Short mmCIF file of C-alpha atoms in Angstrom, two decimals:
data_model
loop_
_atom_site.label_atom_id
_atom_site.label_comp_id
_atom_site.label_asym_id
_atom_site.label_seq_id
_atom_site.Cartn_x
_atom_site.Cartn_y
_atom_site.Cartn_z
CA MET W 1 31.39 -18.47 -26.77
CA PRO W 2 30.73 -14.75 -27.83
CA GLN W 3 27.15 -14.59 -27.85
CA ALA W 4 27.33 -15.64 -23.81
CA ARG W 5 30.33 -13.14 -23.42
CA GLY W 6 28.37 -10.31 -24.52
CA TRP W 7 25.69 -11.30 -22.39
CA LEU W 8 27.93 -11.71 -19.37
CA THR W 9 29.06 -8.33 -19.91
CA ARG W 10 25.70 -6.93 -20.31
CA LEU W 11 24.31 -4.88 -17.38
CA MET W 12 21.23 -6.52 -15.88
CA PRO W 13 18.28 -4.09 -14.49
CA LYS W 14 18.88 -4.10 -10.75
CA ILE W 15 15.22 -5.83 -8.89
CA ILE W 16 14.85 -2.59 -6.23
CA ASP W 17 12.54 -2.36 -2.97
CA ARG W 18 10.20 0.32 -1.86
CA ARG W 19 13.47 2.60 -0.08
CA GLN W 20 15.21 2.14 -3.10
CA VAL W 21 12.91 3.30 -5.19
CA ARG W 22 12.50 6.53 -2.45
CA ALA W 23 16.36 7.10 -2.15
CA LEU W 24 16.68 7.18 -6.41
CA ILE W 25 14.13 9.55 -6.85
CA ALA W 26 15.85 11.69 -4.80
CA ARG W 27 18.75 11.48 -6.99
CA GLY W 28 16.99 12.07 -10.20
CA ALA W 29 15.60 8.66 -11.04
CA GLN W 30 12.86 8.95 -13.69
CA LEU W 31 9.51 6.89 -12.50
CA VAL W 32 8.01 4.75 -16.09
CA GLU W 33 4.85 2.72 -15.27
CA VAL W 34 4.34 0.03 -18.12
CA LEU W 35 1.22 -0.26 -17.60
CA PRO W 36 -1.85 0.58 -20.62
CA ALA W 37 -2.98 4.07 -20.74
CA GLU W 38 -6.16 3.26 -18.51
CA ASP W 39 -4.44 1.78 -15.62
CA PHE W 40 -2.51 4.96 -15.31
CA ALA W 41 -4.80 7.60 -15.96
CA GLU W 42 -6.95 5.80 -12.49
CA GLU W 43 -3.54 6.18 -10.35
CA HIS W 44 -0.16 5.89 -10.35
CA LEU W 45 3.16 7.00 -8.74
CA ALA W 46 2.91 10.68 -7.70
CA GLY W 47 6.37 11.88 -10.87
CA ALA W 48 5.66 9.33 -12.97
CA ILE W 49 4.73 8.55 -16.82
CA ASN W 50 3.43 6.33 -18.84
CA ILE W 51 4.61 4.11 -21.31
CA PRO W 52 3.05 1.20 -21.30
CA LEU W 53 5.10 -2.37 -22.41
CA LYS W 54 3.25 -2.74 -25.59
CA GLU W 55 4.09 0.71 -26.82
CA LEU W 56 7.90 0.62 -25.44
CA ASP W 57 10.25 1.11 -28.24
CA GLU W 58 12.91 3.45 -29.72
CA ARG W 59 10.56 6.59 -30.67
CA SER W 60 8.53 6.08 -26.86
CA ALA W 61 11.62 5.42 -24.77
CA ALA W 62 13.15 9.19 -26.46
CA ARG W 63 10.95 11.04 -23.74
CA LEU W 64 13.64 9.59 -21.26
CA ASP W 65 16.78 10.85 -20.33
CA ARG W 66 19.56 8.04 -20.65
CA ALA W 67 21.82 10.02 -18.68
CA ARG W 68 19.49 9.51 -15.33
CA PRO W 69 18.55 6.77 -13.81
CA VAL W 70 14.94 5.13 -14.71
CA ILE W 71 13.11 2.67 -12.44
CA VAL W 72 9.77 0.78 -14.50
CA TYR W 73 7.07 -0.95 -12.39
CA CYS W 74 3.63 -2.41 -12.99
CA HIS W 75 0.94 -3.78 -10.40
CA ASP W 76 3.41 -5.53 -8.57
CA LEU W 77 4.90 -8.89 -9.77
CA GLN W 78 3.10 -9.69 -12.95
CA MET A 1 5.78 -6.99 -17.32
CA SER A 2 7.89 -4.91 -15.48
CA PRO A 3 11.41 -6.80 -16.14
CA ARG A 4 10.65 -7.26 -19.66
CA ALA A 5 10.19 -3.58 -19.87
CA ALA A 6 13.06 -3.13 -18.28
CA TRP A 7 15.53 -5.50 -20.35
CA ARG A 8 13.44 -3.97 -23.50
CA LEU A 9 15.20 -0.47 -22.35
CA GLU A 10 18.47 -1.96 -21.56
CA SER A 11 18.44 -2.71 -25.75
CA LEU A 12 17.64 0.01 -26.73
CA GLY A 13 20.70 1.70 -24.81
CA PHE A 14 19.16 2.34 -20.87
CA ARG A 15 22.29 1.35 -18.60
CA ASP A 16 20.86 2.68 -15.10
CA VAL A 17 17.23 0.38 -15.56
CA HIS A 18 15.54 -0.25 -12.18
CA VAL A 19 12.78 -2.38 -11.64
CA TYR A 20 10.48 -1.79 -8.55
CA ALA A 21 8.81 -5.44 -8.39
CA ALA A 22 6.41 -4.64 -5.96
CA GLY A 23 5.11 -1.74 -8.07
CA LYS A 24 1.93 0.04 -7.26
CA ALA A 25 0.55 -2.49 -4.88
CA ASP A 26 3.25 -1.87 -2.27
CA TRP A 27 3.79 1.80 -2.95
CA GLY A 28 -0.20 2.02 -2.28
CA ALA A 29 -0.41 -0.28 0.86
CA MET A 30 2.42 2.17 2.36
CA GLY A 31 0.13 5.44 2.10
CA LEU A 32 2.67 6.55 0.37
CA PRO A 33 1.32 9.14 -2.51
CA LEU A 34 -0.48 8.34 -5.75
CA GLU A 35 -1.97 10.36 -8.31
CA GLY A 36 -4.56 9.97 -10.72
CA ALA A 37 -8.83 10.17 -11.38
CA LEU A 38 -8.94 7.57 -8.42
CA ALA A 39 -6.14 9.10 -6.27
CA ASP A 40 -8.56 11.94 -4.54
CA ARG A 41 -11.02 9.65 -3.44
CA PRO A 42 -11.74 8.96 0.52
CA THR A 43 -9.38 6.44 2.07
CA ILE A 44 -9.44 4.49 5.33
CA GLY A 45 -5.84 5.36 5.97
CA ALA A 46 -6.95 9.14 6.57
CA LEU A 47 -9.55 7.52 8.63
CA ALA A 48 -7.59 5.21 10.50
CA ARG A 49 -7.74 6.22 14.97
CA THR A 50 -4.00 5.77 15.65
CA ASP A 51 -4.70 6.41 19.12
CA VAL A 52 -6.36 2.39 19.11
CA PRO A 53 -5.19 0.28 22.40
CA THR A 54 -2.05 -1.51 21.80
CA CYS A 55 -0.05 -4.13 24.08
CA ALA A 56 2.66 -7.10 23.55
CA LEU A 57 2.55 -10.31 23.53
CA THR A 58 3.13 -10.53 27.15
CA ASP A 59 1.63 -7.97 28.43
CA ARG A 60 -1.25 -9.19 31.14
CA VAL A 61 -5.04 -9.08 30.76
CA ARG A 62 -5.69 -7.04 34.16
CA ASP A 63 -3.49 -4.25 32.49
CA LEU A 64 -5.12 -4.84 28.78
CA ARG A 65 -8.76 -3.74 30.64
CA GLU A 66 -7.42 -0.85 31.77
CA TRP A 67 -5.25 0.33 29.43
CA SER A 68 -8.89 -0.23 26.57
CA GLY A 69 -11.00 1.59 28.31
CA GLU A 70 -14.93 1.85 26.03
CA TRP A 71 -12.58 0.30 22.85
CA ASP A 72 -14.17 -2.48 21.50
CA THR A 73 -10.37 -3.54 20.13
CA CYS A 74 -6.70 -3.68 22.03
CA LEU A 75 -4.25 -4.76 19.00
CA VAL A 76 -1.20 -6.67 20.00
CA VAL A 77 1.81 -5.68 18.38
CA ASN A 78 5.80 -6.27 18.08
CA GLU A 79 8.75 -3.92 18.54
CA ALA A 80 7.92 -3.18 15.18
CA ARG A 81 4.60 -2.26 15.18
CA VAL A 82 3.35 -5.00 13.22
CA VAL A 83 0.46 -6.28 14.14
CA LEU A 84 0.13 -10.09 15.73
CA GLY A 85 -3.43 -10.43 17.16
CA ARG A 86 -6.44 -8.90 17.79
CA ILE A 87 -8.40 -9.04 21.25
CA LEU A 88 -11.65 -8.38 21.28
CA THR A 89 -12.54 -6.81 24.73
CA SER A 90 -15.83 -8.26 25.05
CA GLU A 91 -13.84 -11.85 25.30
CA LEU A 92 -11.09 -10.70 27.88
CA SER A 93 -11.07 -13.74 29.71
CA ALA A 94 -11.38 -13.09 34.43
CA ASN A 95 -8.00 -14.58 34.66
CA GLY A 96 -6.33 -11.06 35.37
CA ASP A 97 -3.23 -12.88 34.79
CA ALA A 98 -3.14 -14.48 31.57
CA ARG A 99 -0.90 -13.17 28.56
CA ALA A 100 -2.09 -11.25 25.56
CA GLU A 101 -1.28 -13.99 23.43
CA GLU A 102 -3.10 -16.53 24.83
CA VAL A 103 -5.92 -14.60 24.87
CA MET A 104 -5.61 -12.79 21.57
CA ARG A 105 -6.94 -13.79 17.97
CA PRO A 106 -3.96 -14.18 15.84
CA GLY A 107 -3.42 -13.07 12.68
CA PRO A 108 -6.70 -11.36 11.99
CA SER A 109 -7.42 -9.67 8.64
CA THR A 110 -6.35 -6.22 8.08
CA PHE A 111 -6.66 -3.88 4.88
CA ARG A 112 -4.51 -1.91 3.62
CA PRO A 113 -4.33 2.34 3.96
CA ASN A 114 -5.41 2.50 0.44
CA VAL A 115 -8.62 0.92 0.52
CA SER A 116 -11.69 3.41 -1.09
CA VAL A 117 -13.94 4.23 2.00
CA ALA A 118 -16.80 3.30 0.00
CA GLN A 119 -14.84 -0.55 -0.34
CA MET A 120 -14.20 -0.71 3.12
CA LEU A 121 -18.60 0.09 4.21
CA GLU A 122 -19.08 -2.18 2.00
CA TYR A 123 -17.22 -5.02 3.10
CA MET A 124 -17.86 -4.06 7.21
CA ARG A 125 -21.74 -4.18 6.02
CA GLU A 126 -21.87 -7.59 3.98
CA HIS A 127 -19.62 -8.98 7.38
CA ASP A 128 -21.32 -6.70 9.88
CA LEU A 129 -17.70 -5.77 11.28
CA ARG A 130 -18.27 -2.43 14.01
CA SER A 131 -14.31 -1.71 13.58
CA ALA A 132 -10.95 -3.39 11.58
CA PRO A 133 -7.55 -2.76 11.91
CA VAL A 134 -5.49 -1.16 9.34
CA THR A 135 -2.11 -2.44 8.45
CA ARG A 136 0.31 -1.09 5.26
CA GLY A 137 2.25 -3.29 3.36
CA ASP A 138 4.86 -4.78 5.36
CA GLY A 139 1.94 -5.34 8.15
CA THR A 140 2.92 -2.09 10.31
CA LEU A 141 -0.13 -0.90 12.21
CA VAL A 142 -1.66 2.33 10.70
CA GLY A 143 -4.58 2.55 13.17
CA LEU A 144 -8.21 1.00 13.69
CA VAL A 145 -11.33 2.12 11.30
CA LEU A 146 -14.85 2.67 13.22
CA ARG A 147 -17.80 1.45 10.56
CA SER A 148 -19.47 4.36 12.72
CA GLU A 149 -16.75 7.17 11.45
CA LEU A 150 -16.57 5.97 7.95
CA GLU A 151 -20.52 5.83 7.89
CA ALA A 152 -20.30 9.55 9.32
CA ALA A 153 -17.53 10.56 6.93
CA GLU A 154 -19.86 9.01 3.51
CA VAL A 155 -22.49 11.29 4.94
CA THR A 156 -20.75 14.18 4.79
CA ALA A 157 -18.74 13.92 1.36
CA ARG A 158 -22.33 12.79 -0.11
CA ALA A 159 -23.70 16.36 1.22
CA SER A 160 -20.88 18.08 -0.26
CA ARG A 161 -21.05 16.53 -3.16
CA GLU A 162 -24.66 17.47 -3.55
CA LYS A 163 -23.99 21.17 -2.81
CA ASP A 164 -21.46 21.48 -5.48
CA MET A 165 -23.82 19.97 -7.80
CA ARG A 166 -26.83 22.70 -7.00
CA VAL A 167 -27.19 25.25 -9.05
CA ASP A 168 -28.58 28.61 -7.19
#
């Protein structure tokens, strides 16, 4: 089952809590809010950038540094 | 939404992706820094009175009377300062030996520090509240907001806005 093996070797995104967010930011992580631009304009975590989920592609992701951790978030568990 | 974004980034070759699942709601509820058009609005976290009297579940009513002084509220907290109950000092029983847990109102309504002063005042007027406990997202106590102090802050903010709008 080559397809299954491929799945297992992929690096799953990790669910983290607030304490881990702060620790990662201290290590240079990039914060990305994936909500629409209007939500981001109203309020966002200090230092975050906005890449709405509907606009997330190779071109928009080029704003991010692949060598540093990335933290994505939205409003809550939606 | 954020897990899908994380997987999309993974598909684009990102190898160190994390999901802060509790998100902006959790961050704001803890009173942590936010930016944006709404971030500068006055919020109740800054106005909450941190000197509100607190007690433990097993403290005795006779002591609460002394600690509470002029306050209308004593909040019952555990060792981690998580709010477990609220005692309205006007309702304190005559029995000085009663424990706080016997006279408290368990699980009181609390409000997050990032609620705006305007929203909080509207709620307090609607529900005829004189004061309200403020807690972080994890239930720990920030303090008690007093309606009289929020109203004073609202008047000051309005006067300041009007002054800014005047052209001399």
